[in-house]
XYZ file of C-alpha atoms in Angstrom:
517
model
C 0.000 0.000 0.000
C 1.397 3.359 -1.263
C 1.840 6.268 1.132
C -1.349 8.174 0.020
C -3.194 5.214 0.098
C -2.563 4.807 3.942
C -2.564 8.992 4.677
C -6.485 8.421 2.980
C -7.236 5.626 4.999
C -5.859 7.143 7.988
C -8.322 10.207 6.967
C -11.281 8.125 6.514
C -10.928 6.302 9.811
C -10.622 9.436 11.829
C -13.462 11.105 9.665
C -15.215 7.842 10.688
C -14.184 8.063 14.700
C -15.264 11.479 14.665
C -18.047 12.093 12.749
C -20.582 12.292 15.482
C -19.105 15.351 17.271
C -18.336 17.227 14.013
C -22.084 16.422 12.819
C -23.328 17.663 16.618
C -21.026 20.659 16.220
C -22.304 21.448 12.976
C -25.798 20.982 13.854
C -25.488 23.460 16.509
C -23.388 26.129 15.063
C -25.816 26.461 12.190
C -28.552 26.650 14.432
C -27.589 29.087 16.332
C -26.084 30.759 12.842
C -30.456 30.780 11.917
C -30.869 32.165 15.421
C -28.423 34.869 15.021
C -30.070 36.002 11.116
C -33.551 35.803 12.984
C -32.262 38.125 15.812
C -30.684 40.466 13.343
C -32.978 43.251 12.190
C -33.423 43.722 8.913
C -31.930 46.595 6.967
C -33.254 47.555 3.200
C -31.841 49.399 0.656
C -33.343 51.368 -1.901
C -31.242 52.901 -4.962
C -31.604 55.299 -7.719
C -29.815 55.106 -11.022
C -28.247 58.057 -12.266
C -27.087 59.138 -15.562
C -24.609 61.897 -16.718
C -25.469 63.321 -19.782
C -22.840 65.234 -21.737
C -23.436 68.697 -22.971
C -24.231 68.717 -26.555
C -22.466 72.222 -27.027
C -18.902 71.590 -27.354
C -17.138 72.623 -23.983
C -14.481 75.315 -23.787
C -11.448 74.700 -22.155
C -12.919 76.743 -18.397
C -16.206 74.131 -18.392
C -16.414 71.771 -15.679
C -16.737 68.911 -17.928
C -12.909 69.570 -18.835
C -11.417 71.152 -15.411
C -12.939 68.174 -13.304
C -13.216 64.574 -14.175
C -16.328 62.567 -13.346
C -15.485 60.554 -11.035
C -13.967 63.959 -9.306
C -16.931 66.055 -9.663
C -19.216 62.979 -8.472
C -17.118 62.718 -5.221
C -17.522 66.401 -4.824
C -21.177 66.949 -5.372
C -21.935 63.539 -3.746
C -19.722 65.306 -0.469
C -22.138 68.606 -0.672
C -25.295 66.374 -0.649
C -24.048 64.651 2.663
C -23.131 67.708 4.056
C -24.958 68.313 7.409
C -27.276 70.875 6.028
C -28.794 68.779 3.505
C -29.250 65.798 5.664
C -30.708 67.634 8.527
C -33.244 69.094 6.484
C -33.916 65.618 5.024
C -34.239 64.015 8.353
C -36.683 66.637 9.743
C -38.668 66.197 6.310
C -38.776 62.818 6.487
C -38.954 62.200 10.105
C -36.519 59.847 10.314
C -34.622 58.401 13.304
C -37.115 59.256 16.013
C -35.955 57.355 18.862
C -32.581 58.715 18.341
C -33.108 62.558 17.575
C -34.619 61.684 21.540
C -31.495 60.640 22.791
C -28.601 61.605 20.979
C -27.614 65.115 19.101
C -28.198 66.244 15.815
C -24.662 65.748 14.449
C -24.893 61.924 15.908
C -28.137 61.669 13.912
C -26.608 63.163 10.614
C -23.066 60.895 11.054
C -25.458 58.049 11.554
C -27.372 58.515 8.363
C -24.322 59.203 6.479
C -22.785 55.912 7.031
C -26.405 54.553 5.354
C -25.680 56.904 2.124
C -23.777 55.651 -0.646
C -22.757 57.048 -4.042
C -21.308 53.911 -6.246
C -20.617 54.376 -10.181
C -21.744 50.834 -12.479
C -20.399 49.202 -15.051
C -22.411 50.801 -17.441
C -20.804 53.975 -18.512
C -21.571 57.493 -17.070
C -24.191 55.601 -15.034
C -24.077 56.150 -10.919
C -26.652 54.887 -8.224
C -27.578 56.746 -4.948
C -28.753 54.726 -2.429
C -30.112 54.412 1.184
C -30.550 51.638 3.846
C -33.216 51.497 7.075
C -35.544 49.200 8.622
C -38.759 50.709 6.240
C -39.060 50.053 2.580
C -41.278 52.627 1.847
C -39.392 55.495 3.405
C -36.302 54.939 2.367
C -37.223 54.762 -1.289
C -38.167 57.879 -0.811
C -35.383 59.174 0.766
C -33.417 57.668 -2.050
C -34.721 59.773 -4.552
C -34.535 62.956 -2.468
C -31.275 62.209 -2.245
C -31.136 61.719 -5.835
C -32.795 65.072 -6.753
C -30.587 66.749 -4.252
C -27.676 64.858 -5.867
C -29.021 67.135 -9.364
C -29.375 70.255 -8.052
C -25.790 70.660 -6.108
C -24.902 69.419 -9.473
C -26.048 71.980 -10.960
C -25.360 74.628 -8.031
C -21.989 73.451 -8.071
C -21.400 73.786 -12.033
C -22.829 77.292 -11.699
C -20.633 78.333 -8.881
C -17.246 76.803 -10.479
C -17.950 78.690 -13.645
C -18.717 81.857 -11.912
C -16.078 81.969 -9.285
C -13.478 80.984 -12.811
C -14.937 83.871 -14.486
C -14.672 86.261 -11.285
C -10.749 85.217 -10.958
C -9.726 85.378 -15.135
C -11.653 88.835 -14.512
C -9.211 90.006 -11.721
C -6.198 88.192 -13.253
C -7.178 90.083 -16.564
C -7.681 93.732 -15.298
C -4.244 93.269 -13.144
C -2.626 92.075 -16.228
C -4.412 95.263 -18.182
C -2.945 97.779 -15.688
C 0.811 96.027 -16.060
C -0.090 95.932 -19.385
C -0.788 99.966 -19.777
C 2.005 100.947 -17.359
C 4.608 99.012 -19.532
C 3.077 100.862 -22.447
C 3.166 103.867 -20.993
C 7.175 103.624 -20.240
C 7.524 102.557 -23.443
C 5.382 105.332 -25.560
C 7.250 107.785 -22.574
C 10.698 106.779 -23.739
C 9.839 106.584 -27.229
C 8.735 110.227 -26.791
C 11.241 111.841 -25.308
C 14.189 109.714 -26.974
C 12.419 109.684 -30.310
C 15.244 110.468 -32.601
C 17.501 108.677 -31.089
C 15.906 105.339 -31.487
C 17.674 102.573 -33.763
C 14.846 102.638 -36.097
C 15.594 105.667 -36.910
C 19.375 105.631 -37.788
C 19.715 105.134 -41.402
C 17.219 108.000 -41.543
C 19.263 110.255 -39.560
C 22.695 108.756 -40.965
C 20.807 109.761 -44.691
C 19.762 113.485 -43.314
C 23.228 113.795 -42.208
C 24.780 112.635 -45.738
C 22.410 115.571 -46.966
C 23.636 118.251 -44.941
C 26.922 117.642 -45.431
C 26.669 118.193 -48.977
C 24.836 121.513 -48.218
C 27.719 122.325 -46.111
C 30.284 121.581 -48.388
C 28.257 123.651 -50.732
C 28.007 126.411 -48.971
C 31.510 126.103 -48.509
C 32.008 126.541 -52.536
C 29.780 129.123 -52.620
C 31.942 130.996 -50.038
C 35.186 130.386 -51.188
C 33.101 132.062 -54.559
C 32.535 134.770 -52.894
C 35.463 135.765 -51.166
C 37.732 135.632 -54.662
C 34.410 137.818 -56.317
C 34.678 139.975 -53.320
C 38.654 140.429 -53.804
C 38.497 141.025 -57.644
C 35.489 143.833 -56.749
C 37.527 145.625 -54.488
C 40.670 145.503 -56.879
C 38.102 147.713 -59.437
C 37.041 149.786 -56.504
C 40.894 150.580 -56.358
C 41.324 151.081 -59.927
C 38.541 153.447 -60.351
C 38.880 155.500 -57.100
C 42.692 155.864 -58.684
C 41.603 156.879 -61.573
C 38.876 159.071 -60.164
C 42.021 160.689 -58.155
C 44.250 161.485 -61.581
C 41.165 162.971 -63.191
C 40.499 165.111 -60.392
C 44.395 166.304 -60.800
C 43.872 166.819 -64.399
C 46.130 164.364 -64.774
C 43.623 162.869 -67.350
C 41.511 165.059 -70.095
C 38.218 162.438 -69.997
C 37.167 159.679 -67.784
C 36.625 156.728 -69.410
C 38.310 153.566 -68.300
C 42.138 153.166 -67.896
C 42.501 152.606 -71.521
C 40.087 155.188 -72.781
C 37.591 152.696 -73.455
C 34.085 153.057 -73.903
C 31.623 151.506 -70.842
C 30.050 148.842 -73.179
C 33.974 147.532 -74.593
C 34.912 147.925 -70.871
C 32.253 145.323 -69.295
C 32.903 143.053 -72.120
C 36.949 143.307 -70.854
C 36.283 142.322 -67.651
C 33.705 139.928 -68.478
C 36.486 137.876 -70.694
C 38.872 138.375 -67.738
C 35.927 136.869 -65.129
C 35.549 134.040 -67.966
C 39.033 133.374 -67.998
C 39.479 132.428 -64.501
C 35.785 131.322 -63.109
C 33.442 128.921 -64.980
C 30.138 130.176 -67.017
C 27.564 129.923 -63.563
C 29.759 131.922 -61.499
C 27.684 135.044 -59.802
C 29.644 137.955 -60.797
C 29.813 136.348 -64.205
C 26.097 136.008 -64.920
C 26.068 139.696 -63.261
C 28.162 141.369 -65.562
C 26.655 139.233 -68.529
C 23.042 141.081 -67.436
C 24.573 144.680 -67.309
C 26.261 144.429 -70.284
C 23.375 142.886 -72.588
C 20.813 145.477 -70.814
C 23.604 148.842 -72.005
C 23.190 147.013 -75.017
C 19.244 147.240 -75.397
C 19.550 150.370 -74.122
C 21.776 151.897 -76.561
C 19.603 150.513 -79.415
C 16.759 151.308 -78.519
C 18.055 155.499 -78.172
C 20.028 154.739 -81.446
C 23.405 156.536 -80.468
C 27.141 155.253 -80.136
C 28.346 155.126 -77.436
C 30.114 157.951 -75.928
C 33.914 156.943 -75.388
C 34.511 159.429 -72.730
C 32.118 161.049 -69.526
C 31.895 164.158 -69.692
C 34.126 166.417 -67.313
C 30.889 167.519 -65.865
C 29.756 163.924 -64.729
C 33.164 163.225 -63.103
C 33.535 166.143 -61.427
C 32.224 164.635 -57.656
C 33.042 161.671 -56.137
C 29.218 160.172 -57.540
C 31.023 157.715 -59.971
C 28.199 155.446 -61.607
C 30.582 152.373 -62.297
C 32.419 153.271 -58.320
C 28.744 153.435 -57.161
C 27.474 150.109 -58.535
C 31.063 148.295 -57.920
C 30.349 149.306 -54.044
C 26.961 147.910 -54.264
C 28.305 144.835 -55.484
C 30.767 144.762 -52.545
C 27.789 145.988 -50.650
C 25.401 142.587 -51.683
C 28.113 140.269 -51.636
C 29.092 140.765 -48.256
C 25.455 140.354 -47.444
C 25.508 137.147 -49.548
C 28.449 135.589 -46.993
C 26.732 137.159 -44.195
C 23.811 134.657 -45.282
C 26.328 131.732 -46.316
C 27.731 131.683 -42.950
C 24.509 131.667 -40.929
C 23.285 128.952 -43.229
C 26.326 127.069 -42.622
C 25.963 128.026 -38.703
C 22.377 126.455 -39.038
C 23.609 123.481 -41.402
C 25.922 122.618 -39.073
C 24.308 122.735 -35.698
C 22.026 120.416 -37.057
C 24.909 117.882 -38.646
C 26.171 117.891 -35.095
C 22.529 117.537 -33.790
C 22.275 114.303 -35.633
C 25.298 113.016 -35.522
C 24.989 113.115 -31.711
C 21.632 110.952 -32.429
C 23.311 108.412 -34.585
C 25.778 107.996 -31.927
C 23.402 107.558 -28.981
C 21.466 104.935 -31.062
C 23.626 101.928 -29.611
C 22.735 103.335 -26.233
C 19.037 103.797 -26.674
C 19.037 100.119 -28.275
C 20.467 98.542 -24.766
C 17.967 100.460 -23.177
C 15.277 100.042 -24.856
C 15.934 96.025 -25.330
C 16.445 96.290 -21.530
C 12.672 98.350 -21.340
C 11.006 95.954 -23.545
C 12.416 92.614 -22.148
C 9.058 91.594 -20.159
C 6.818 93.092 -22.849
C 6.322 90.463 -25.515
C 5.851 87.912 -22.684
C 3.569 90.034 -20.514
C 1.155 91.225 -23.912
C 1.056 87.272 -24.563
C -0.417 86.930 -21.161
C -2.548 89.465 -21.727
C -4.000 87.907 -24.604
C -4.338 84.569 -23.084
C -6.575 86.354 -20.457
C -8.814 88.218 -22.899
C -9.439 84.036 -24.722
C -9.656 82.695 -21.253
C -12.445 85.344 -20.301
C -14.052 84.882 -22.962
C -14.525 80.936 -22.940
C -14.985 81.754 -19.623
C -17.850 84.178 -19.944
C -19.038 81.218 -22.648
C -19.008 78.591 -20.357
C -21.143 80.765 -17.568
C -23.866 81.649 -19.613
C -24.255 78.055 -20.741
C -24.159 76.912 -17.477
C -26.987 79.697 -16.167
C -29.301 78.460 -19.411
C -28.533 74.716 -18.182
C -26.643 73.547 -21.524
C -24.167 72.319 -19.561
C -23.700 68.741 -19.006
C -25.991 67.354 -16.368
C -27.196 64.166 -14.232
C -30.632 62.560 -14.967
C -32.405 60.240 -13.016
C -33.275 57.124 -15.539
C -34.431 54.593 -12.990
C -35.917 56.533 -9.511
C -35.739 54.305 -6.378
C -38.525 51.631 -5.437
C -39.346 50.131 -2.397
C -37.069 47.133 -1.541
C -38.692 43.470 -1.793
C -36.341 41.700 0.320
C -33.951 43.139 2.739
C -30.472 44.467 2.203
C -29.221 43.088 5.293
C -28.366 40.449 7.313
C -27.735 38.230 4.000
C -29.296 34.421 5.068
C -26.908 32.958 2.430
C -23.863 34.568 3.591
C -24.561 34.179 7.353
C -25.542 30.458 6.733
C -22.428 29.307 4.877
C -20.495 30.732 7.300
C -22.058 28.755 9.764
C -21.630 25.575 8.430
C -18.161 26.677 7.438
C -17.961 27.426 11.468
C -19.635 24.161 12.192
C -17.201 21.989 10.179
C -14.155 23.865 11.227
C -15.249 23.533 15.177
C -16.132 19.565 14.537
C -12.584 18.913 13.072
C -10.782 20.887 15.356
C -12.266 19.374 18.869
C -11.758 16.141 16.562
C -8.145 16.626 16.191
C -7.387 18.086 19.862
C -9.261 14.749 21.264
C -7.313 12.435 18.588
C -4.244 14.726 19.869
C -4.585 13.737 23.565
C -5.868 10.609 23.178
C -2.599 8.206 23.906
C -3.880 4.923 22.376
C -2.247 3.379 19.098
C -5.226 3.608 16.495
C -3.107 1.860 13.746
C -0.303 -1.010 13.451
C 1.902 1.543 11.676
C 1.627 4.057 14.311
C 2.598 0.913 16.991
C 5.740 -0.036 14.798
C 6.933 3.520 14.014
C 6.511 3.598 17.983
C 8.252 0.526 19.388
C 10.831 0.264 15.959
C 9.779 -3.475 16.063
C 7.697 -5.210 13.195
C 4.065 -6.058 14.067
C 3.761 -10.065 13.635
C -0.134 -10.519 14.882
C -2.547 -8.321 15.806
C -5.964 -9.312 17.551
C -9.013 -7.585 17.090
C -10.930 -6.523 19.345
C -14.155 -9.061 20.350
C -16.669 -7.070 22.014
C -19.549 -9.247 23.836
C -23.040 -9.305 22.961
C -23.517 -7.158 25.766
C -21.694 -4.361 24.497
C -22.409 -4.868 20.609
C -25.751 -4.348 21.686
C -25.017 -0.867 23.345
C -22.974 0.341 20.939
C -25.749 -0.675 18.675
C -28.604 1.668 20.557
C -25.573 4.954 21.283
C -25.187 4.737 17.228
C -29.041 4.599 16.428
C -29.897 6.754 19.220
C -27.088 9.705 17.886
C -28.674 8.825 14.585
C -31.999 9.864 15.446
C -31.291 12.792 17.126
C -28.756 14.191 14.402
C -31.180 13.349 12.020
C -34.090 15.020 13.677
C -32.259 17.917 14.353
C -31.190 18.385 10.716
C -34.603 17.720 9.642
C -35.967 20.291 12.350
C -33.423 23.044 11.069
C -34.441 22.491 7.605
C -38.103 22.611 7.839
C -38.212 25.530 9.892
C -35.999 26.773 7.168
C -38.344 26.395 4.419
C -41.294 27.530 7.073
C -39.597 30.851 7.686
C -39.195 31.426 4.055
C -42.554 30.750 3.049
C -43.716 33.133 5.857
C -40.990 35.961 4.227
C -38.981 35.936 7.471
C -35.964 33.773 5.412
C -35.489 36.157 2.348
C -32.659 34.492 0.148
């Protein structure tokens, strides 16, 4: 015989030995497992299914739907129902708890009916169940879907006030960001202002305006040096004729004509080839004595006479020279004429050094304003993120207030319970028997345990290290066989009727509805 062949035998002869006190222990443990279930009172539950419904409007980025997940925003709102306000009110509505509004506080009360409140999600999707135990069917299906309405509207309150107290703070955030905003600005339009001219931007202009002027400059220069050399050769004639002005005064001279006796029409076209000869066509004093000498010309024509080749003594007699009188004037204009030069050149250059002082500060004003505008770009950014954010903001409010939003909906409200929630038979009666059993085997083992008696040959020869050769059964007498006989039909019986009695009353108490499977 193999090992597990004698380890089952062993089994099946102490299952055998014993199976009187494990069926009495089982017997009475599930008995008094019935007896417990029957003293238990009997808690129902009613429950009311829930569905969240998502907004058909597609959400901006401030709704609840996308700030909060579900499961989130159910633990919230499901906190809010319990809160001590809404029970309290429910309890007094409902009149529930009686006996113990008598006896204990108000907060006991609520605590106590909070522990009977439960807010489970199903397998289903977006589906959730409220639900409520006590001792009455009726009432607590009605509790159940108070609860359940209240569940809905702090839904609803809650959605409102998120959105609202969102759009309150973006509002704040935005105006705060709208006076940083208009202060940078202001710096910046400040600085602009008052270093205008001096700003990078406008370098090349400035670098082009002084280009400009410095042509002018240099032109004016030309037109100076121009001058001067006119100015020199003018006063050279104003020498020449005040000399000869002098010998004809002297008598030194019989008629005053030019040095060379010359008529005044031959002597402007002399010193016109003489200006030609050293000064270009454009010069001034050319052009000048190109008029005078073309309007004697028209002149002379027009009275048809030659022209006289001396003035008469009687003209020359004073120091009122014509030609002395008009050279002087020319002296007179173009000393006027570099009187102008230089203040234009006074003005031109003032301004060169105006602007060159602008193209130089440019580098400066770049650093600064680089430094000015560092948090600008970042700050208007923020700005503008603000103005979206208020906006989707201000969106998501108003479709909260006109209830667009997403929502719960009740889609199955809460009945009254059929059977009771609690104490579960089932449960409480297979943990009897499991009780029962465990008790049975246990006592079993613990008597098998002290028990000093060798059951089995094996056991003997393990114990003595001698082979067994013969082993006598035992003979009992007719006497005792007859005992035995009436002990094992006797424990038969009464196991039997007390199995049978635990099971009828069984199926008696659950036709009656007190045993509710």
């Amino acid at each position: 015989m193999t090992s597990e062949q004698q380890q089952l035998k062993k089994i099946f002869k102490f299952a055998s030995r014993n199976l009187r006190l494990i069926l009495i222990l089982l017997l009475c443990v599930t008995a008094a497992g019935l007896a417990l279930y029957l003293q238990s009172p009997k808690v129902y539950q009613a429950t009311a299914l829930i569905m969240y419904q998502q907004q058909q409007i597609n959400p901006t980025r401030l709704s609840p739907d996308v700030e909060t997940e579900l499961q989130e925003m159910v633990n919230t709102v499901g906190q809010q129902v319990a809160s001590r306000a809404n029970l309290e009110d429910i309890i007094l509505s409902h009149n529930l708890y009686p006996d113990m509004r008598k006896q204990l506080p108000m907060e006991d009360v609520v605590v106590a009916m909070r522990r009977q409140i439960t807010f489970e999600p199903q397998r289903r999707a977006n589906i959730f169940q409220v639900s409520f135990s006590g001792d009455s069917p009726g009432q607590i299906s009605r509790v159940a879907n108070t609860l359940a309405s209240k569940f809905i509207e702090e839904n609803i309150r809650f959605r409102e006030q998120r959105v609202t107290e969102t759009s309150a703070y973006i509002k704040d955030e935005l105006a705060i960001a709208k006076a940083a905003l208009d202060e940078q600005e202001k710096g910046m339009r400040d600085y602009k202002l008052r270093y205008y001219n001096e700003m990078p931007a406008q370098r090349d202009a400035n670098i082009a305006r002084l280009n400009t002027l410095q042509t002018q400059d240099q032109s004016i220069q030309n037109n100076l040096q121009d001058l001067k050399r006119t100015k020199l050769l003018v006063q050279e004639q104003i020498s020449l004729r005040k000399d000869i002005l002098t010998r004809f005064s002297e008598g030194k001279i019989e008629a005053l004509g030019d040095s060379q006796g010359l008529s005044e029409p031959e002597r402007l076209r002399q010193e016109l080839e003489t200006l030609q000869s050293r000064y270009p066509e454009n010069q001034p004093d050319v052009k000048r004595l190109q008029n005078r000498l073309q309007k004697l010309l028209e002149t002379e024509n027009q009275e048809g006479n030659t022209p006289e080749q001396a003035i008469p003594p009687s003209a020359a007699q004073g120091p009122l020279d014509s030609q002395l009188a008009q050279l002087e004037l020319q002296l007179k204009e173009i000393d006027i004429s570099v009187a102008r030069l230089l203040r234009e050149q006074e003005v031109v250059r003032q301004q060169m050094e105006r602007l060159q002082g602008w193209v130089e500060a440019a580098p400066i004003r770049e650093a600064e304003w680089a430094a000015l505008t560092r948090d600008y770009g970042q700050l208007q950014q923020h700005y503008e993120d603000l103005v979206t954010r208020n906006l989707e903001a201000e969106s998501a409010e108003l479709l909260e207030r006109r209830q667009r939003g997403s929502q719960f909906k009740i889609i199955e409200p809460a009945l009254p319970p059929s059977k009771p929630f609690k104490p579960n038979f089932r449960k409480i009666m297979l943990l009897a028997v499991a009780l029962g059993l465990g008790l049975g085997v246990g006592l079993s083992y613990a008597q098998e345990f002290m028990d000093s008696s060798f059951k089995d040959i094996n056991d003997l020869e393990e114990y003595l290290g001698l082979p067994v050769t013969c082993a006598l059964p035992l003979l009992p007498t007719a006497r005792e066989k007859k005992a035995h006989r009436l002990r094992t039909i006797g424990w038969t019986i009464v196991l039997t009727v007390g199995f049978l009695t635990l099971l009828v009353g069984i199926v008696i108490l659950w036709i009656k509805g007190i045993i509710v499977f």
